[in-house]
mmCIF file of C-alpha atoms and ligand atoms in Angstrom:
data_model
loop_
_atom_site.group_PDB
_atom_site.id
_atom_site.type_symbol
_atom_site.label_atom_id
_atom_site.label_comp_id
_atom_site.label_asym_id
_atom_site.label_seq_id
_atom_site.Cartn_x
_atom_site.Cartn_y
_atom_site.Cartn_z
ATOM 1 C CA MET Y 24 14.364 -13.403 -8.807
ATOM 2 C CA PHE Y 25 15.403 -9.827 -5.579
ATOM 3 C CA ASN Y 26 17.857 -7.812 -9.082
ATOM 4 C CA SER Y 27 15.637 -7.641 -11.508
ATOM 5 C CA SER Y 28 16.121 -3.217 -11.201
ATOM 6 C CA ARG Y 29 19.959 -3.560 -10.201
ATOM 7 C CA ARG Y 30 21.123 -3.611 -13.984
ATOM 8 C CA THR Y 31 18.391 -0.866 -14.776
ATOM 9 C CA SER Y 32 18.026 2.578 -14.393
ATOM 10 C CA ARG Y 33 14.626 2.216 -12.777
ATOM 11 C CA PRO Y 34 15.227 2.833 -8.838
ATOM 12 C CA PHE Y 35 14.898 -0.843 -7.500
ATOM 13 C CA THR Y 36 11.578 -0.495 -6.346
ATOM 14 C CA VAL Y 37 10.100 -1.851 -2.776
ATOM 15 C CA LEU Y 38 6.014 -1.789 -2.505
ATOM 16 C CA VAL Y 39 5.137 -1.389 1.633
ATOM 17 C CA GLU Y 40 2.031 -3.091 2.069
ATOM 18 C CA GLY Y 41 -0.441 -4.242 4.677
ATOM 19 C CA ASN Y 42 -4.113 -4.183 6.100
ATOM 20 C CA ILE Y 43 -5.335 -0.383 7.079
ATOM 21 C CA GLY Y 44 -3.484 0.531 10.762
ATOM 22 C CA SER Y 45 -1.316 -2.996 10.042
ATOM 23 C CA GLY Y 46 1.933 -0.160 10.753
ATOM 24 C CA LYS Y 47 3.481 0.643 6.823
ATOM 25 C CA THR Y 48 4.414 4.179 7.954
ATOM 26 C CA THR Y 49 6.286 3.038 11.227
ATOM 27 C CA PHE Y 50 7.800 0.636 8.646
ATOM 28 C CA LEU Y 51 8.600 3.630 6.518
ATOM 29 C CA ASN Y 52 10.313 5.320 9.002
ATOM 30 C CA TYR Y 53 12.670 3.486 10.077
ATOM 31 C CA PHE Y 54 14.040 2.330 6.718
ATOM 32 C CA ASP Y 55 13.955 6.388 6.288
ATOM 33 C CA ARG Y 56 17.670 6.127 8.031
ATOM 34 C CA HIS Y 57 18.990 5.260 4.934
ATOM 35 C CA GLN Y 58 20.844 7.268 2.830
ATOM 36 C CA ASN Y 59 19.911 5.157 -0.094
ATOM 37 C CA VAL Y 60 16.249 4.542 -0.499
ATOM 38 C CA SER Y 61 14.069 7.483 -0.856
ATOM 39 C CA VAL Y 62 10.840 6.609 1.321
ATOM 40 C CA LEU Y 63 7.628 7.779 -0.266
ATOM 41 C CA ALA Y 64 4.933 7.698 2.132
ATOM 42 C CA GLU Y 65 0.960 7.814 1.370
ATOM 43 C CA PRO Y 66 -0.241 10.838 -0.298
ATOM 44 C CA ILE Y 67 -3.099 11.303 2.116
ATOM 45 C CA GLU Y 68 -2.746 14.602 2.898
ATOM 46 C CA LEU Y 69 -3.929 15.327 -1.573
ATOM 47 C CA TRP Y 70 -6.504 12.957 -0.462
ATOM 48 C CA ARG Y 71 -8.362 14.617 2.149
ATOM 49 C CA ASN Y 72 -7.636 18.004 0.624
ATOM 50 C CA CYS Y 73 -8.074 17.801 -3.349
ATOM 51 C CA ASP Y 74 -8.638 21.206 -4.387
ATOM 52 C CA GLY Y 75 -10.324 21.464 -0.639
ATOM 53 C CA HIS Y 76 -12.298 18.384 -1.210
ATOM 54 C CA ASN Y 77 -11.779 16.073 2.058
ATOM 55 C CA LEU Y 78 -12.056 13.508 -0.881
ATOM 56 C CA LEU Y 79 -11.465 10.815 2.050
ATOM 57 C CA GLY Y 80 -13.723 12.131 4.179
ATOM 58 C CA LEU Y 81 -17.014 11.745 1.495
ATOM 59 C CA MET Y 82 -15.975 8.320 1.104
ATOM 60 C CA TYR Y 83 -16.079 7.090 3.948
ATOM 61 C CA GLU Y 84 -19.013 9.340 4.358
ATOM 62 C CA ASP Y 85 -21.461 8.360 1.240
ATOM 63 C CA SER Y 86 -19.225 5.510 -0.098
ATOM 64 C CA GLN Y 87 -21.779 4.790 -2.625
ATOM 65 C CA LYS Y 88 -21.140 8.154 -4.325
ATOM 66 C CA TRP Y 89 -17.846 8.621 -4.283
ATOM 67 C CA SER Y 90 -16.402 5.615 -3.893
ATOM 68 C CA PHE Y 91 -15.329 5.887 -8.361
ATOM 69 C CA THR Y 92 -13.846 10.247 -7.065
ATOM 70 C CA PHE Y 93 -11.800 9.109 -4.646
ATOM 71 C CA GLN Y 94 -9.997 5.629 -6.219
ATOM 72 C CA SER Y 95 -10.434 7.761 -9.446
ATOM 73 C CA TYR Y 96 -7.674 10.190 -7.598
ATOM 74 C CA VAL Y 97 -6.120 7.108 -5.187
ATOM 75 C CA GLN Y 98 -5.460 5.649 -8.250
ATOM 76 C CA LEU Y 99 -3.274 8.659 -9.689
ATOM 77 C CA THR Y 100 -1.748 9.558 -7.294
ATOM 78 C CA MET Y 101 0.035 5.937 -7.259
ATOM 79 C CA LEU Y 102 0.765 6.539 -10.430
ATOM 80 C CA GLN Y 103 2.160 10.120 -9.806
ATOM 81 C CA HIS Y 104 4.714 7.683 -6.656
ATOM 82 C CA HIS Y 105 5.559 5.203 -9.233
ATOM 83 C CA CYS Y 106 6.821 7.523 -11.167
ATOM 84 C CA HIS Y 107 8.334 9.898 -8.709
ATOM 85 C CA ARG Y 108 12.672 11.142 -10.030
ATOM 86 C CA SER Y 109 15.274 10.757 -7.069
ATOM 87 C CA SER Y 110 18.967 10.090 -7.737
ATOM 88 C CA HIS Y 111 19.157 7.217 -5.124
ATOM 89 C CA PRO Y 112 18.918 3.150 -6.491
ATOM 90 C CA ILE Y 113 15.973 2.335 -3.811
ATOM 91 C CA LYS Y 114 12.855 3.776 -3.264
ATOM 92 C CA LEU Y 115 10.209 2.336 -1.122
ATOM 93 C CA MET Y 116 6.253 3.304 -1.280
ATOM 94 C CA GLU Y 117 3.721 2.790 1.327
ATOM 95 C CA ARG Y 118 1.410 0.921 -1.690
ATOM 96 C CA SER Y 119 0.940 1.659 -5.331
ATOM 97 C CA VAL Y 120 -1.589 1.169 -7.903
ATOM 98 C CA TYR Y 121 -2.377 -2.215 -7.074
ATOM 99 C CA SER Y 122 -3.399 -1.971 -3.585
ATOM 100 C CA ALA Y 123 -5.559 0.171 -4.252
ATOM 101 C CA LYS Y 124 -6.761 -2.263 -6.900
ATOM 102 C CA TYR Y 125 -6.798 -5.660 -5.731
ATOM 103 C CA CYS Y 126 -7.961 -4.624 -2.517
ATOM 104 C CA PHE Y 127 -9.932 -1.367 -2.101
ATOM 105 C CA VAL Y 128 -11.666 -1.469 -5.831
ATOM 106 C CA GLU Y 129 -11.705 -5.142 -5.542
ATOM 107 C CA LYS Y 130 -13.383 -4.602 -2.016
ATOM 108 C CA MET Y 131 -15.625 -2.145 -3.464
ATOM 109 C CA ARG Y 132 -16.427 -4.169 -6.373
ATOM 110 C CA ARG Y 133 -17.683 -7.653 -3.517
ATOM 111 C CA ASP Y 134 -20.423 -5.225 -1.259
ATOM 112 C CA ASN Y 135 -21.918 -2.963 -4.850
ATOM 113 C CA ILE Y 136 -20.152 -0.197 -3.828
ATOM 114 C CA LEU Y 137 -18.988 0.291 -7.040
ATOM 115 C CA SER Y 138 -21.414 0.323 -10.378
ATOM 116 C CA GLU Y 139 -19.675 -2.261 -13.047
ATOM 117 C CA ALA Y 140 -19.815 0.828 -15.502
ATOM 118 C CA SER Y 141 -17.401 2.476 -12.541
ATOM 119 C CA ALA Y 142 -15.477 -0.892 -12.054
ATOM 120 C CA ALA Y 143 -14.532 -0.601 -15.662
ATOM 121 C CA VAL Y 144 -14.096 2.480 -16.562
ATOM 122 C CA ILE Y 145 -11.132 2.168 -13.229
ATOM 123 C CA ASP Y 146 -10.338 -1.237 -14.296
ATOM 124 C CA GLU Y 147 -9.486 0.148 -18.332
ATOM 125 C CA HIS Y 148 -7.063 2.929 -17.030
ATOM 126 C CA PHE Y 149 -5.467 0.832 -15.029
ATOM 127 C CA GLN Y 150 -4.169 -2.076 -17.696
ATOM 128 C CA TRP Y 151 -3.617 0.738 -18.795
ATOM 129 C CA LEU Y 152 -1.343 2.240 -16.322
ATOM 130 C CA ILE Y 153 0.883 -0.542 -15.501
ATOM 131 C CA ASN Y 154 1.446 -1.087 -19.156
ATOM 132 C CA ASN Y 155 3.751 2.029 -18.216
ATOM 133 C CA PRO Y 156 7.618 0.742 -16.924
ATOM 134 C CA ASN Y 157 7.467 3.079 -14.090
ATOM 135 C CA THR Y 158 4.519 1.019 -12.685
ATOM 136 C CA ALA Y 159 6.871 -1.902 -12.115
ATOM 137 C CA ALA Y 160 7.676 -2.815 -8.640
ATOM 138 C CA ASP Y 161 10.961 -5.361 -6.859
ATOM 139 C CA LEU Y 162 9.626 -6.254 -4.132
ATOM 140 C CA ILE Y 163 6.458 -6.741 -1.672
ATOM 141 C CA VAL Y 164 6.840 -6.259 2.118
ATOM 142 C CA TYR Y 165 3.370 -7.351 3.113
ATOM 143 C CA LEU Y 166 3.231 -6.136 6.968
ATOM 144 C CA ARG Y 167 0.398 -9.077 7.672
ATOM 145 C CA THR Y 168 -1.513 -8.597 11.098
ATOM 146 C CA SER Y 169 -4.099 -9.420 12.817
ATOM 147 C CA PRO Y 170 -7.121 -7.454 11.608
ATOM 148 C CA GLU Y 171 -7.906 -7.038 16.066
ATOM 149 C CA ILE Y 172 -5.061 -5.677 15.874
ATOM 150 C CA ALA Y 173 -5.574 -2.939 13.230
ATOM 151 C CA TYR Y 174 -8.838 -2.258 14.652
ATOM 152 C CA GLU Y 175 -7.378 -1.492 17.711
ATOM 153 C CA ARG Y 176 -4.261 0.140 15.916
ATOM 154 C CA ILE Y 177 -6.977 3.016 13.963
ATOM 155 C CA ILE Y 178 -9.076 3.454 16.886
ATOM 156 C CA GLU Y 179 -6.176 4.589 19.034
ATOM 157 C CA ARG Y 180 -4.869 7.385 15.920
ATOM 158 C CA SER Y 181 -8.813 8.148 15.772
ATOM 159 C CA ARG Y 182 -8.030 9.677 12.528
ATOM 160 C CA VAL Y 183 -10.975 11.261 12.028
ATOM 161 C CA GLU Y 184 -11.982 10.079 8.635
ATOM 162 C CA GLU Y 185 -11.912 6.686 10.012
ATOM 163 C CA LYS Y 186 -14.770 6.684 11.971
ATOM 164 C CA PHE Y 187 -16.998 5.303 9.991
ATOM 165 C CA ILE Y 188 -14.796 1.588 9.809
ATOM 166 C CA SER Y 189 -15.437 -1.102 11.233
ATOM 167 C CA ILE Y 190 -14.289 -5.075 12.499
ATOM 168 C CA ASP Y 191 -15.932 -6.576 9.797
ATOM 169 C CA TYR Y 192 -14.870 -4.264 6.848
ATOM 170 C CA LEU Y 193 -11.052 -4.830 8.729
ATOM 171 C CA ARG Y 194 -12.192 -8.601 8.439
ATOM 172 C CA GLU Y 195 -13.244 -8.588 4.898
ATOM 173 C CA LEU Y 196 -10.430 -6.468 3.906
ATOM 174 C CA HIS Y 197 -7.349 -8.524 5.836
ATOM 175 C CA ASN Y 198 -9.074 -11.253 3.432
ATOM 176 C CA ILE Y 199 -8.732 -9.640 0.644
ATOM 177 C CA HIS Y 200 -4.473 -8.666 0.903
ATOM 178 C CA GLU Y 201 -4.598 -12.719 2.546
ATOM 179 C CA GLU Y 202 -5.864 -13.798 -0.940
ATOM 180 C CA TRP Y 203 -4.061 -11.937 -3.056
ATOM 181 C CA LEU Y 204 -0.351 -11.967 -1.522
ATOM 182 C CA PHE Y 205 -0.410 -14.465 1.144
ATOM 183 C CA TYR Y 206 -1.938 -17.735 -1.105
ATOM 184 C CA LYS Y 207 -1.806 -15.223 -4.496
ATOM 185 C CA ASN Y 208 -4.635 -16.423 -5.783
ATOM 186 C CA LEU Y 209 -6.694 -13.471 -6.221
ATOM 187 C CA HIS Y 210 -4.763 -10.715 -8.588
ATOM 188 C CA TYR Y 211 -1.432 -11.067 -10.175
ATOM 189 C CA CYS Y 212 1.519 -10.527 -7.962
ATOM 190 C CA PRO Y 213 3.871 -8.068 -9.669
ATOM 191 C CA ALA Y 214 6.901 -8.661 -7.493
ATOM 192 C CA PRO Y 215 8.098 -11.129 -4.989
ATOM 193 C CA VAL Y 216 6.994 -10.970 -1.319
ATOM 194 C CA ILE Y 217 8.434 -11.376 1.799
ATOM 195 C CA VAL Y 218 5.912 -11.584 4.372
ATOM 196 C CA LEU Y 219 6.005 -10.495 8.454
ATOM 197 C CA ASN Y 220 4.718 -10.520 11.323
ATOM 198 C CA ALA Y 221 3.468 -6.645 11.306
ATOM 199 C CA ASP Y 222 1.046 -7.709 14.528
ATOM 200 C CA LEU Y 223 4.492 -6.905 17.082
ATOM 201 C CA ASP Y 224 4.702 -4.177 19.155
ATOM 202 C CA LYS Y 225 6.998 -1.855 18.903
ATOM 203 C CA SER Y 226 9.855 -2.672 21.227
ATOM 204 C CA SER Y 227 10.379 -5.844 18.692
ATOM 205 C CA ILE Y 228 8.875 -5.229 15.947
ATOM 206 C CA GLU Y 229 12.605 -3.764 14.968
ATOM 207 C CA GLU Y 230 14.130 -7.935 14.426
ATOM 208 C CA GLU Y 231 10.740 -8.114 12.328
ATOM 209 C CA TYR Y 232 12.046 -5.646 10.008
ATOM 210 C CA GLN Y 233 15.489 -7.416 10.158
ATOM 211 C CA LYS Y 234 14.069 -10.112 8.068
ATOM 212 C CA CYS Y 235 14.322 -8.683 4.707
ATOM 213 C CA HIS Y 236 16.961 -6.007 5.065
ATOM 214 C CA TYR Y 237 19.646 -8.133 2.135
ATOM 215 C CA HIS Y 238 16.295 -8.260 0.293
ATOM 216 C CA ILE Y 239 15.658 -4.121 0.510
ATOM 217 C CA PHE Y 240 19.267 -3.603 0.497
ATOM 218 C CA ASN Y 241 21.121 -7.168 -0.835
ATOM 219 C CA ASP Y 242 24.316 -5.041 -2.704
ATOM 220 C CA ILE Y 243 24.025 -1.913 -2.267
ATOM 221 C CA PRO Y 244 26.486 -0.731 0.961
ATOM 222 C CA ILE Y 245 24.283 0.093 3.495
ATOM 223 C CA SER Y 246 24.969 3.407 5.393
ATOM 224 C CA VAL Y 247 22.862 4.623 8.357
ATOM 225 C CA GLN Y 248 22.722 8.529 9.203
ATOM 226 C CA GLY Y 249 22.648 8.229 13.008
HETATM 227 P P1 TTP O 27 -2.833 2.713 4.346
HETATM 228 O O1 TTP O 27 -3.586 2.926 2.652
HETATM 229 O O2 TTP O 27 -4.167 1.425 4.484
HETATM 230 O O3 TTP O 27 -2.769 3.359 5.195
HETATM 231 P P2 TTP O 27 -2.776 3.918 6.989
HETATM 232 O O4 TTP O 27 -2.405 4.428 7.271
HETATM 233 O O5 TTP O 27 -3.132 2.977 7.506
HETATM 234 O O6 TTP O 27 -0.918 2.891 6.660
HETATM 235 P P3 TTP O 27 -0.732 1.968 8.432
HETATM 236 O O7 TTP O 27 -1.289 2.316 9.505
HETATM 237 O O8 TTP O 27 -0.157 0.935 8.212
HETATM 238 O O9 TTP O 27 0.538 3.184 9.036
HETATM 239 O O10 TTP O 27 -5.048 3.566 4.126
HETATM 240 C C1 TTP O 27 -5.034 5.003 4.377
HETATM 241 C C2 TTP O 27 -6.778 5.256 3.851
HETATM 242 O O11 TTP O 27 -7.305 4.705 3.375
HETATM 243 C C3 TTP O 27 -7.897 4.632 5.095
HETATM 244 O O12 TTP O 27 -8.590 5.024 5.683
HETATM 245 C C4 TTP O 27 -7.985 3.204 4.011
HETATM 246 C C5 TTP O 27 -8.913 4.143 2.195
HETATM 247 N N1 TTP O 27 -7.648 3.803 1.019
HETATM 248 C C6 TTP O 27 -8.826 3.809 0.477
HETATM 249 O O13 TTP O 27 -10.444 3.188 0.999
HETATM 250 N N2 TTP O 27 -8.854 3.154 -0.466
HETATM 251 C C7 TTP O 27 -8.002 3.051 -1.268
HETATM 252 O O14 TTP O 27 -7.564 3.046 -3.085
HETATM 253 C C8 TTP O 27 -6.687 3.142 -0.403
HETATM 254 C C9 TTP O 27 -4.803 3.127 -1.475
HETATM 255 C C10 TTP O 27 -6.279 3.180 0.211
#
């Protein structure tokens, strides 16, 4: 079940998913110590500076006007990460074209922020790119958080663009992640899912991470740098 790419040239690809503020970056930093792993953090700095334009900021300030532009760019930058080549046998990616489409575009569509026409263009592009073998995945790690804890973390990190995020928005986005990755009744799941309790604080979260260690490293010898 967990070794579909072990015999191919594509790296064993793990998608790290979870609500905004669920701790995806912390998870990636933890596994970045392993020599066999290439870690691709979310390209948020590109979203904040696309030829001088802060698309993330524009999207939060006027979502009706900018969501299509922003999500188109997210889709492109995520595709670039899916296609990223590295000599490491394991690749950990923060998010994917799947969560961009199945969670964020889904939320915008439910809120009527994206017009039918804009959603159709994103969908056509998405359907085409998921036929690209580079977008295949082997495992999804779902960092499951309560929206209240995710909200506290977002307030604490105080990313300037995210001052518009409300607890209601996070609750709805949480429900969409749950439908997709926990109850699996929303969209197609491109890989088996491991669910971790990401509400835990820094003192106990590493123990929780160990639950997916075997599935990520499987038959590959593990070497950890100091
Ligand atoms: P996340 O991708 O959830 O990343 P994060 O920095 O919150 O991760 P974590 O705290 O778990 O380490 O969101 C980054 C920002 O980009 C957030 O404001 C939501 C926004 N976003 C969208 O609006 N649409 C998208 O398709 C994606 C992927 C993110």
